[in-house]
């Protein structure tokens, strides 16, 4: 499995709320959150790892350049206008074949959930992608997932909830090479935002499945750090 981490956001809300460290270097369990993600990916049969950081994150860049990894490691340093653009830039380092899992650096989940997700995606031969989803909603603008149960096939991505909605996107994307062709098309057409790219995947005929995590937390505010630390500690 190939992996990628988007860590190119500015983390401006954390700075405004008094957090001095760059978001990827914030300690969650004795490790910076980005190292925690890297360790989980290395523990899930990583064939390669790609990470993008913005040009202002000199401390994060230095930290990553100081790591010694036993797999091919590609570090892209570029400021981008959105996560979708960051995905495009980091995808240039992906191999031409094989499955890959992409997540943002501030998406916090339990290691056992992630391992189960990766194993399910690796063993699947009937889906173009596996999206991590959760029933835990603490995002300010969640992306709701319309799922056909019990197959867990994703029918649509919606901005607003409806009666009976269960899942939202967790920001964990397991995809295959055909998804990169749609990404190229989205960029060419001026599409922005990851949620619109996900809609384009469905519209493009790709078969996506939802994989539930017990809980997924986004670290957007200073208070989210303590919430994530408690969540990780309780999940051990």
Short mmCIF file of N, CA and C in Angstrom, two decimals, residues 5 7-9 21-26 32 34-35 38 51-67 73 75-77 105:
data_model
loop_
_atom_site.label_atom_id
_atom_site.label_comp_id
_atom_site.label_asym_id
_atom_site.label_seq_id
_atom_site.Cartn_x
_atom_site.Cartn_y
_atom_site.Cartn_z
N UNK A 5 0.22 11.99 3.06
CA UNK A 5 -0.30 12.87 4.11
C UNK A 5 -0.30 14.30 3.59
N UNK A 7 -0.22 17.93 4.72
CA UNK A 7 0.09 18.75 5.90
C UNK A 7 0.44 20.16 5.45
N UNK A 8 -0.32 20.66 4.50
CA UNK A 8 0.01 21.94 3.87
C UNK A 8 -0.85 23.10 4.34
N UNK A 9 -1.75 22.86 5.30
CA UNK A 9 -2.58 23.95 5.82
C UNK A 9 -1.77 24.90 6.69
N UNK A 21 3.26 25.81 18.37
CA UNK A 21 3.84 24.81 17.46
C UNK A 21 3.03 24.71 16.17
N UNK A 22 3.70 24.46 15.04
CA UNK A 22 2.94 24.14 13.82
C UNK A 22 2.07 22.91 14.07
N UNK A 23 0.88 22.90 13.50
CA UNK A 23 -0.06 21.81 13.78
C UNK A 23 0.54 20.42 13.63
N UNK A 24 1.29 20.11 12.56
CA UNK A 24 1.80 18.75 12.43
C UNK A 24 2.74 18.31 13.54
N UNK A 25 3.31 19.27 14.27
CA UNK A 25 4.26 18.94 15.33
C UNK A 25 3.63 18.96 16.72
N UNK A 26 2.34 19.20 16.81
CA UNK A 26 1.66 19.18 18.11
C UNK A 26 1.67 17.77 18.67
N UNK A 32 4.75 13.88 17.81
CA UNK A 32 4.02 14.84 16.97
C UNK A 32 2.93 14.11 16.19
N UNK A 34 2.05 14.22 13.20
CA UNK A 34 2.45 13.70 11.90
C UNK A 34 3.27 12.43 12.05
N UNK A 35 4.09 12.34 13.12
CA UNK A 35 4.88 11.12 13.35
C UNK A 35 3.96 9.96 13.74
N UNK A 38 2.63 8.68 10.51
CA UNK A 38 3.68 7.98 9.78
C UNK A 38 3.90 6.59 10.37
N UNK A 51 4.46 13.11 1.37
CA UNK A 51 3.92 14.15 2.25
C UNK A 51 4.10 15.50 1.58
N UNK A 52 3.10 16.37 1.72
CA UNK A 52 3.22 17.74 1.26
C UNK A 52 3.08 18.69 2.43
N UNK A 53 3.98 19.67 2.52
CA UNK A 53 3.91 20.75 3.50
C UNK A 53 3.99 22.07 2.76
N UNK A 54 3.50 23.14 3.39
CA UNK A 54 3.58 24.43 2.72
C UNK A 54 4.96 25.07 2.89
N UNK A 55 5.20 26.11 2.14
CA UNK A 55 6.52 26.71 2.10
C UNK A 55 6.89 27.44 3.39
N UNK A 56 5.88 27.78 4.20
CA UNK A 56 6.14 28.48 5.45
C UNK A 56 6.48 27.52 6.60
N UNK A 57 6.22 26.24 6.42
CA UNK A 57 6.42 25.27 7.50
C UNK A 57 7.87 24.79 7.54
N UNK A 58 8.79 25.68 7.80
CA UNK A 58 10.20 25.31 7.80
C UNK A 58 10.54 24.32 8.92
N UNK A 59 9.90 24.48 10.09
CA UNK A 59 10.16 23.55 11.19
C UNK A 59 9.66 22.15 10.86
N UNK A 60 8.49 22.08 10.22
CA UNK A 60 7.94 20.77 9.84
C UNK A 60 8.82 20.14 8.76
N UNK A 61 9.23 20.94 7.82
CA UNK A 61 10.10 20.42 6.75
C UNK A 61 11.40 19.87 7.35
N UNK A 62 12.00 20.62 8.25
CA UNK A 62 13.25 20.17 8.87
C UNK A 62 13.04 18.87 9.65
N UNK A 63 11.90 18.79 10.37
CA UNK A 63 11.60 17.57 11.13
C UNK A 63 11.50 16.37 10.20
N UNK A 64 10.77 16.52 9.10
CA UNK A 64 10.56 15.41 8.18
C UNK A 64 11.85 15.04 7.47
N UNK A 65 12.65 16.02 7.11
CA UNK A 65 13.92 15.73 6.44
C UNK A 65 14.88 15.00 7.38
N UNK A 66 14.66 15.11 8.67
CA UNK A 66 15.51 14.44 9.65
C UNK A 66 15.12 13.01 9.95
N UNK A 67 13.98 12.57 9.40
CA UNK A 67 13.53 11.21 9.63
C UNK A 67 14.31 10.22 8.77
N UNK A 73 10.55 7.78 0.34
CA UNK A 73 9.87 8.91 0.99
C UNK A 73 9.99 10.14 0.11
N UNK A 75 8.97 14.11 -0.23
CA UNK A 75 8.50 15.31 0.46
C UNK A 75 8.34 16.43 -0.56
N UNK A 76 7.10 16.93 -0.66
CA UNK A 76 6.80 18.06 -1.54
C UNK A 76 6.61 19.30 -0.68
N UNK A 77 7.30 20.37 -1.02
CA UNK A 77 7.17 21.64 -0.30
C UNK A 77 6.55 22.65 -1.26
N UNK A 105 -3.25 15.62 7.89
CA UNK A 105 -2.45 15.40 9.10
C UNK A 105 -3.26 15.54 10.38
#
